Amino acid sequence: MTAYFLPRDLHPAAWWVWALGLAVAATRTTNPWLLLTIIAVAGYVVVARRSEAPWALAFRLYLILGVWIVVIRVFFRLVFGGAEGSTIVLRLPEIPLPEWAAGIRLFGDVSAESLLGGFYDGLRLATMVICLGAANALANPKRLLKAMPPALYEVGTAVIVALSVFPQLAESVLRVRRARKLRGGTGKRTQVLHSVMIPILEDALSRSLQLAASMDSRGYGRAGLVEARQRVLTGTMMIVGLIGVCVGIYATLDGSTPRFLAAPVLSVGLLIGLIGFRMAGRRVQRTRYRPDRWHLPEIVVALSGLGVAAVLFVTSSVDPTNLNPSLIQLSWPLLSWEPLLGVLIGVLPAFLTPIPEPPFAALEEEVAA
């Protein structure tokens, strides 16, 4: 049991499964209490289990992005007509539009129901973004790239490089601000813009060039000759499988779609996609140094995220009113114990997983020896 809690970094895929479980749970509800609880759970786990690596500093940016998402959704309800409802809270002058723009209204009366609907939708989208930001702050993108299957290696590299933009920018901002304070830099806002933004962009460009040079030196993108027929067959199976998976996931999340588009299409698409990935992976020769293994803490993390999604799926059919508050009759959103306890399952990784390995731990051991 002592070895279970020894400091170490967990497998990045476990954190992504956990975060995706929270994000899927957020798609099943517009209840602000549950959505705020999901944000609190994600934030608590990030604070308790994030490391001191550069990518762990990006969670604050995702929180700011979530706030902006909510503000923009409510602002759009003000601009593009928000009179859906009987409780008018604001009367703005309406701007007339030509006939070809029928159905679109600028300003005018704004109802409380419309503003509340925009707030609910924006908070749900912001919660999903924050959950993905939590995964980005907890998972090591380099280890995640190493764990990608051979068939998805090239696509996974592009996705992981894109996901690493926010962490790298956060690290660059902190480094430039620290250097500026050490030099005693003060001045007007325009001077601050030149002294901060230009070094950040320069640092981002140099990192991109270093990444491109390192990938080229390691032979990235070079592959052996493959028959055209096999390439077409493999690509077709992967595309058909991904389409089936997308349709199946959408039908599963949307309760109004026919049920034959949910589990059957998802299963068939997943099977075809796995066969295509298997065929594509045979022609990609890649070695792994010290491959990551899943242990009991990784399983606990993944099951906690999947448990949150499962509970929200079950309770959405039992008590849909509490998960999606009514916008017809305005009242305080109700909160049931079942979905609340289900969301709180997601906080278990903060207590049942080992803390991250401290930086330079191996160097300290060598110096002590």
Short mmCIF file of C-alpha atoms in Angstrom, two decimals:
data_model
loop_
_atom_site.label_atom_id
_atom_site.label_comp_id
_atom_site.label_asym_id
_atom_site.label_seq_id
_atom_site.Cartn_x
_atom_site.Cartn_y
_atom_site.Cartn_z
CA MET A 1 0.00 0.00 0.00
CA THR A 2 2.92 2.31 0.67
CA ALA A 3 4.24 1.78 -2.87
CA TYR A 4 0.83 2.83 -4.21
CA PHE A 5 1.29 6.40 -2.92
CA LEU A 6 4.95 6.82 -3.84
CA PRO A 7 5.44 10.09 -5.77
CA ARG A 8 5.28 9.55 -9.53
CA ASP A 9 3.65 10.97 -12.63
CA LEU A 10 0.56 9.12 -13.77
CA HIS A 11 -0.08 8.00 -17.31
CA PRO A 12 -1.38 11.03 -19.29
CA ALA A 13 -4.13 9.00 -20.95
CA ALA A 14 -5.69 8.36 -17.51
CA TRP A 15 -6.01 12.09 -16.91
CA TRP A 16 -7.56 12.59 -20.33
CA VAL A 17 -10.12 9.83 -19.71
CA TRP A 18 -10.97 11.46 -16.38
CA ALA A 19 -11.33 14.93 -17.94
CA LEU A 20 -13.39 13.66 -20.87
CA GLY A 21 -15.70 11.93 -18.41
CA LEU A 22 -16.28 15.25 -16.65
CA ALA A 23 -16.77 17.03 -19.99
CA VAL A 24 -19.33 14.42 -21.12
CA ALA A 25 -21.14 14.84 -17.82
CA ALA A 26 -21.26 18.60 -18.44
CA THR A 27 -22.99 18.03 -21.78
CA ARG A 28 -25.88 16.28 -20.01
CA THR A 29 -26.95 19.22 -17.85
CA THR A 30 -27.51 22.97 -17.84
CA ASN A 31 -27.99 23.14 -14.08
CA PRO A 32 -25.57 25.86 -12.92
CA TRP A 33 -25.04 24.22 -9.53
CA LEU A 34 -23.87 20.99 -11.13
CA LEU A 35 -21.74 22.80 -13.70
CA LEU A 36 -20.06 24.89 -11.02
CA THR A 37 -19.49 21.73 -9.00
CA ILE A 38 -17.78 20.12 -12.00
CA ILE A 39 -15.55 23.19 -12.36
CA ALA A 40 -14.75 23.07 -8.64
CA VAL A 41 -13.91 19.36 -8.86
CA ALA A 42 -11.63 19.86 -11.85
CA GLY A 43 -9.93 22.84 -10.22
CA TYR A 44 -9.38 21.04 -6.92
CA VAL A 45 -7.83 18.02 -8.59
CA VAL A 46 -5.58 20.26 -10.69
CA VAL A 47 -4.38 22.15 -7.61
CA ALA A 48 -3.80 18.91 -5.70
CA ARG A 49 -2.09 16.87 -8.40
CA ARG A 50 -0.47 19.18 -10.93
CA SER A 51 3.27 19.26 -11.22
CA GLU A 52 5.65 22.19 -11.64
CA ALA A 53 6.03 21.57 -15.37
CA PRO A 54 5.27 24.37 -17.87
CA TRP A 55 2.01 22.82 -19.07
CA ALA A 56 0.64 22.85 -15.50
CA LEU A 57 0.59 26.66 -15.57
CA ALA A 58 -2.04 26.92 -18.30
CA PHE A 59 -5.11 26.08 -16.21
CA ARG A 60 -5.59 29.72 -15.25
CA LEU A 61 -5.83 30.65 -18.92
CA TYR A 62 -8.60 28.12 -19.43
CA LEU A 63 -10.50 29.59 -16.49
CA ILE A 64 -10.22 33.04 -18.03
CA LEU A 65 -11.33 31.62 -21.38
CA GLY A 66 -14.35 30.03 -19.68
CA VAL A 67 -15.38 33.37 -18.16
CA TRP A 68 -15.14 35.01 -21.57
CA ILE A 69 -17.27 32.28 -23.12
CA VAL A 70 -20.06 32.96 -20.65
CA VAL A 71 -19.82 36.72 -21.15
CA ILE A 72 -19.88 36.42 -24.94
CA ARG A 73 -22.89 34.08 -24.95
CA VAL A 74 -24.88 36.47 -22.75
CA PHE A 75 -23.74 39.43 -24.86
CA PHE A 76 -24.96 37.72 -28.03
CA ARG A 77 -28.39 37.34 -26.46
CA LEU A 78 -28.42 41.10 -25.91
CA VAL A 79 -27.31 41.96 -29.44
CA PHE A 80 -29.20 39.41 -31.55
CA GLY A 81 -32.55 39.65 -29.86
CA GLY A 82 -33.36 38.26 -26.49
CA ALA A 83 -37.11 38.66 -26.21
CA GLU A 84 -37.95 34.95 -25.98
CA GLY A 85 -39.97 35.10 -22.80
CA SER A 86 -42.47 37.22 -20.95
CA THR A 87 -40.22 38.76 -18.30
CA ILE A 88 -38.73 41.80 -20.02
CA VAL A 89 -35.82 43.20 -18.02
CA LEU A 90 -34.28 45.60 -20.54
CA ARG A 91 -35.69 47.62 -23.40
CA LEU A 92 -33.17 48.65 -26.04
CA PRO A 93 -33.83 50.50 -29.31
CA GLU A 94 -34.23 47.97 -32.11
CA ILE A 95 -32.17 48.45 -35.26
CA PRO A 96 -34.23 47.76 -38.41
CA LEU A 97 -32.73 45.32 -40.90
CA PRO A 98 -33.54 44.74 -44.62
CA GLU A 99 -35.98 42.05 -45.73
CA TRP A 100 -33.25 39.59 -46.72
CA ALA A 101 -32.21 39.46 -43.03
CA ALA A 102 -35.65 38.33 -41.88
CA GLY A 103 -35.50 36.37 -38.65
CA ILE A 104 -32.50 38.30 -37.31
CA ARG A 105 -33.07 41.12 -34.88
CA LEU A 106 -30.54 43.56 -33.47
CA PHE A 107 -31.19 44.74 -29.92
CA GLY A 108 -34.77 45.40 -28.86
CA ASP A 109 -36.48 43.99 -25.80
CA VAL A 110 -34.43 41.59 -23.69
CA SER A 111 -36.11 39.01 -21.46
CA ALA A 112 -34.79 37.32 -18.36
CA GLU A 113 -35.49 33.91 -19.90
CA SER A 114 -33.26 34.65 -22.88
CA LEU A 115 -30.40 35.96 -20.73
CA LEU A 116 -30.68 32.99 -18.43
CA GLY A 117 -30.66 30.60 -21.39
CA GLY A 118 -27.50 32.23 -22.73
CA PHE A 119 -25.90 32.00 -19.31
CA TYR A 120 -26.74 28.29 -19.00
CA ASP A 121 -25.43 27.46 -22.48
CA GLY A 122 -22.30 29.52 -21.99
CA LEU A 123 -21.59 27.97 -18.60
CA ARG A 124 -21.98 24.47 -20.03
CA LEU A 125 -19.53 25.20 -22.87
CA ALA A 126 -17.13 26.91 -20.45
CA THR A 127 -17.25 23.86 -18.16
CA MET A 128 -16.30 21.57 -21.03
CA VAL A 129 -13.38 23.84 -21.98
CA ILE A 130 -12.19 23.98 -18.36
CA CYS A 131 -12.31 20.18 -18.11
CA LEU A 132 -10.08 19.91 -21.16
CA GLY A 133 -7.82 22.54 -19.65
CA ALA A 134 -7.56 20.41 -16.51
CA ALA A 135 -6.38 17.46 -18.60
CA ASN A 136 -3.90 19.69 -20.38
CA ALA A 137 -2.54 20.88 -17.02
CA LEU A 138 -2.22 17.39 -15.52
CA ALA A 139 -1.08 15.27 -18.48
CA ASN A 140 2.42 15.37 -19.87
CA PRO A 141 1.98 15.99 -23.63
CA LYS A 142 5.33 14.39 -24.45
CA ARG A 143 4.43 11.17 -22.66
CA LEU A 144 1.01 11.27 -24.30
CA LEU A 145 2.66 11.43 -27.71
CA LYS A 146 4.81 8.44 -26.81
CA ALA A 147 1.69 6.49 -25.81
CA MET A 148 -0.15 7.17 -29.07
CA PRO A 149 -0.77 4.11 -31.26
CA PRO A 150 1.38 3.93 -34.41
CA ALA A 151 -1.54 4.61 -36.74
CA LEU A 152 -2.31 7.91 -34.98
CA TYR A 153 1.27 8.98 -34.45
CA GLU A 154 1.31 11.73 -37.08
CA VAL A 155 -2.17 13.04 -36.25
CA GLY A 156 -1.41 12.77 -32.55
CA THR A 157 1.76 14.82 -32.99
CA ALA A 158 -0.18 17.65 -34.61
CA VAL A 159 -2.90 17.55 -31.95
CA ILE A 160 -0.44 17.48 -29.05
CA VAL A 161 1.59 20.33 -30.52
CA ALA A 162 -1.65 22.32 -30.79
CA LEU A 163 -2.65 21.47 -27.22
CA SER A 164 0.75 22.58 -25.98
CA VAL A 165 0.31 26.13 -27.29
CA PHE A 166 -1.42 27.44 -24.16
CA PRO A 167 1.10 25.92 -21.71
CA GLN A 168 4.05 27.21 -23.71
CA LEU A 169 2.51 30.68 -23.92
CA ALA A 170 1.87 30.67 -20.18
CA GLU A 171 5.48 29.72 -19.53
CA SER A 172 6.72 32.42 -21.93
CA VAL A 173 4.54 35.08 -20.28
CA LEU A 174 5.83 34.21 -16.82
CA ARG A 175 9.45 34.13 -17.98
CA VAL A 176 9.19 37.48 -19.79
CA ARG A 177 7.39 39.13 -16.87
CA ARG A 178 9.98 37.80 -14.42
CA ALA A 179 12.84 39.12 -16.57
CA ARG A 180 11.10 42.47 -16.91
CA LYS A 181 10.68 42.80 -13.13
CA LEU A 182 14.32 41.94 -12.55
CA ARG A 183 15.31 44.74 -14.92
CA GLY A 184 12.93 47.15 -13.20
CA GLY A 185 10.87 47.63 -16.30
CA THR A 186 8.10 50.20 -15.99
CA GLY A 187 6.37 52.40 -18.49
CA LYS A 188 3.17 53.10 -20.36
CA ARG A 189 0.87 50.42 -21.70
CA THR A 190 2.18 50.80 -25.24
CA GLN A 191 5.72 50.30 -23.98
CA VAL A 192 4.62 47.30 -21.95
CA LEU A 193 3.04 45.84 -25.09
CA HIS A 194 6.32 46.12 -26.98
CA SER A 195 8.43 44.85 -24.09
CA VAL A 196 6.20 41.85 -23.31
CA MET A 197 4.35 40.75 -26.44
CA ILE A 198 7.29 40.88 -28.84
CA PRO A 199 9.54 38.67 -26.64
CA ILE A 200 6.66 36.23 -26.17
CA LEU A 201 6.07 35.95 -29.92
CA GLU A 202 9.79 35.64 -30.54
CA ASP A 203 10.04 32.86 -27.96
CA ALA A 204 7.07 31.03 -29.49
CA LEU A 205 8.63 31.28 -32.96
CA SER A 206 12.01 29.98 -31.75
CA ARG A 207 10.30 27.05 -30.01
CA SER A 208 8.44 26.20 -33.22
CA LEU A 209 11.66 26.26 -35.23
CA GLN A 210 13.42 24.07 -32.65
CA LEU A 211 10.53 21.59 -32.73
CA ALA A 212 10.57 21.46 -36.53
CA ALA A 213 14.35 20.94 -36.59
CA SER A 214 14.23 18.18 -33.98
CA MET A 215 11.40 16.39 -35.79
CA ASP A 216 13.24 16.61 -39.11
CA SER A 217 16.49 15.33 -37.57
CA ARG A 218 14.64 12.30 -36.21
CA GLY A 219 13.15 11.43 -39.58
CA TYR A 220 9.60 12.40 -38.77
CA GLY A 221 7.21 11.94 -41.68
CA ARG A 222 9.44 9.55 -43.59
CA ALA A 223 7.89 6.20 -44.35
CA GLY A 224 8.59 3.27 -46.58
CA LEU A 225 6.83 2.46 -49.81
CA VAL A 226 3.23 1.30 -49.43
CA GLU A 227 1.01 -0.08 -52.15
CA ALA A 228 -1.63 2.33 -53.37
CA ARG A 229 -4.42 -0.23 -52.97
CA GLN A 230 -3.51 -0.90 -49.35
CA ARG A 231 -3.24 2.82 -48.61
CA VAL A 232 -6.70 3.50 -50.07
CA LEU A 233 -8.27 0.57 -48.21
CA THR A 234 -6.73 1.59 -44.92
CA GLY A 235 -7.70 5.23 -45.30
CA THR A 236 -11.26 4.35 -46.29
CA MET A 237 -11.75 2.08 -43.28
CA MET A 238 -10.36 4.70 -40.90
CA ILE A 239 -12.57 7.46 -42.33
CA VAL A 240 -15.71 5.28 -42.31
CA GLY A 241 -14.94 4.15 -38.78
CA LEU A 242 -14.42 7.71 -37.54
CA ILE A 243 -17.67 8.84 -39.18
CA GLY A 244 -19.52 5.98 -37.49
CA VAL A 245 -17.97 6.85 -34.13
CA CYS A 246 -18.92 10.53 -34.51
CA VAL A 247 -22.51 9.70 -35.48
CA GLY A 248 -22.81 7.17 -32.65
CA ILE A 249 -21.44 9.56 -30.03
CA TYR A 250 -23.73 12.35 -31.21
CA ALA A 251 -26.75 10.04 -31.11
CA THR A 252 -25.76 8.85 -27.65
CA LEU A 253 -25.44 12.38 -26.28
CA ASP A 254 -28.60 13.63 -28.00
CA GLY A 255 -31.63 11.84 -26.60
CA SER A 256 -33.91 13.03 -29.44
CA THR A 257 -32.12 11.03 -32.17
CA PRO A 258 -33.25 7.48 -33.10
CA ARG A 259 -31.75 4.83 -30.87
CA PHE A 260 -30.46 2.71 -33.77
CA LEU A 261 -28.01 5.51 -34.49
CA ALA A 262 -26.53 5.30 -30.99
CA ALA A 263 -25.06 2.02 -29.76
CA PRO A 264 -25.23 0.01 -33.06
CA VAL A 265 -23.61 2.69 -35.23
CA LEU A 266 -21.07 3.48 -32.52
CA SER A 267 -20.11 -0.18 -32.16
CA VAL A 268 -19.80 -0.79 -35.92
CA GLY A 269 -17.84 2.42 -36.45
CA LEU A 270 -15.53 1.59 -33.57
CA LEU A 271 -14.90 -1.90 -34.93
CA ILE A 272 -14.16 -0.68 -38.47
CA GLY A 273 -11.96 2.10 -37.14
CA LEU A 274 -9.94 -0.28 -34.97
CA ILE A 275 -9.38 -2.59 -37.93
CA GLY A 276 -8.22 0.37 -40.03
CA PHE A 277 -5.92 1.57 -37.23
CA ARG A 278 -4.47 -1.92 -36.94
CA MET A 279 -3.77 -2.12 -40.66
CA ALA A 280 -2.26 1.38 -40.71
CA GLY A 281 -0.12 0.67 -37.68
CA ARG A 282 1.61 -2.29 -39.32
CA ARG A 283 3.44 -0.04 -41.77
CA VAL A 284 4.65 2.41 -39.10
CA GLN A 285 7.86 1.23 -37.49
CA ARG A 286 8.41 2.98 -34.18
CA THR A 287 10.36 2.02 -31.08
CA ARG A 288 9.55 3.04 -27.52
CA TYR A 289 12.03 3.62 -24.74
CA ARG A 290 10.55 2.58 -21.40
CA PRO A 291 6.89 2.32 -22.45
CA ASP A 292 4.38 3.65 -19.93
CA ARG A 293 2.28 1.09 -18.11
CA TRP A 294 -1.11 1.45 -16.49
CA HIS A 295 -1.21 0.66 -12.78
CA LEU A 296 -3.91 0.81 -10.14
CA PRO A 297 -3.82 4.62 -9.68
CA GLU A 298 -4.39 5.13 -13.41
CA ILE A 299 -7.38 2.80 -13.28
CA VAL A 300 -8.79 4.72 -10.31
CA VAL A 301 -8.43 8.03 -12.18
CA ALA A 302 -10.06 6.73 -15.35
CA LEU A 303 -12.94 5.02 -13.50
CA SER A 304 -13.68 8.16 -11.48
CA GLY A 305 -14.17 10.20 -14.66
CA LEU A 306 -16.21 7.48 -16.34
CA GLY A 307 -18.27 7.14 -13.16
CA VAL A 308 -19.22 10.82 -13.27
CA ALA A 309 -20.38 10.50 -16.89
CA ALA A 310 -22.31 7.29 -16.14
CA VAL A 311 -24.16 8.79 -13.18
CA LEU A 312 -25.18 11.88 -15.18
CA PHE A 313 -26.38 9.64 -18.02
CA VAL A 314 -28.54 7.60 -15.66
CA THR A 315 -29.97 10.51 -13.72
CA SER A 316 -30.76 12.48 -16.89
CA SER A 317 -33.48 9.97 -17.75
CA VAL A 318 -34.75 9.63 -14.18
CA ASP A 319 -34.98 13.32 -13.22
CA PRO A 320 -34.41 15.51 -16.28
CA THR A 321 -36.01 18.60 -14.72
CA ASN A 322 -33.27 19.08 -12.16
CA LEU A 323 -30.52 18.59 -14.75
CA ASN A 324 -32.06 21.03 -17.22
CA PRO A 325 -33.89 23.83 -15.39
CA SER A 326 -36.97 25.22 -17.09
CA LEU A 327 -36.72 28.55 -18.87
CA ILE A 328 -40.49 28.98 -19.14
CA GLN A 329 -41.24 29.43 -15.45
CA LEU A 330 -38.34 31.21 -13.80
CA SER A 331 -37.26 29.72 -10.49
CA TRP A 332 -34.09 28.77 -8.66
CA PRO A 333 -32.58 25.60 -10.16
CA LEU A 334 -33.13 22.55 -7.99
CA LEU A 335 -30.38 20.15 -7.07
CA SER A 336 -30.79 16.46 -6.33
CA TRP A 337 -28.42 14.40 -4.25
CA GLU A 338 -27.90 11.69 -6.88
CA PRO A 339 -26.23 13.82 -9.61
CA LEU A 340 -24.35 15.87 -7.00
CA LEU A 341 -22.81 12.77 -5.44
CA GLY A 342 -22.08 11.47 -8.93
CA VAL A 343 -20.14 14.62 -9.80
CA LEU A 344 -18.21 14.42 -6.52
CA ILE A 345 -16.85 11.04 -7.61
CA GLY A 346 -14.54 13.02 -9.88
CA VAL A 347 -12.64 14.45 -6.89
CA LEU A 348 -11.32 11.03 -5.84
CA PRO A 349 -8.03 11.37 -7.81
CA ALA A 350 -7.08 14.22 -5.48
CA PHE A 351 -6.95 11.75 -2.57
CA LEU A 352 -6.45 8.28 -4.07
CA THR A 353 -3.49 8.95 -6.36
CA PRO A 354 0.17 9.61 -5.65
CA ILE A 355 1.50 13.13 -5.77
CA PRO A 356 3.58 14.10 -8.83
CA GLU A 357 7.26 13.36 -8.73
CA PRO A 358 9.13 16.48 -7.58
CA PRO A 359 11.40 18.10 -10.18
CA PHE A 360 15.06 17.16 -10.18
CA ALA A 361 14.34 14.26 -7.81
CA ALA A 362 16.71 11.97 -9.68
CA LEU A 363 19.44 14.63 -9.64
CA GLU A 364 19.05 15.10 -5.89
CA GLU A 365 19.40 11.36 -5.33
CA GLU A 366 22.62 11.29 -7.35
CA VAL A 367 24.05 14.25 -5.42
CA ALA A 368 23.11 12.66 -2.09
CA ALA A 369 24.79 9.40 -3.13
#
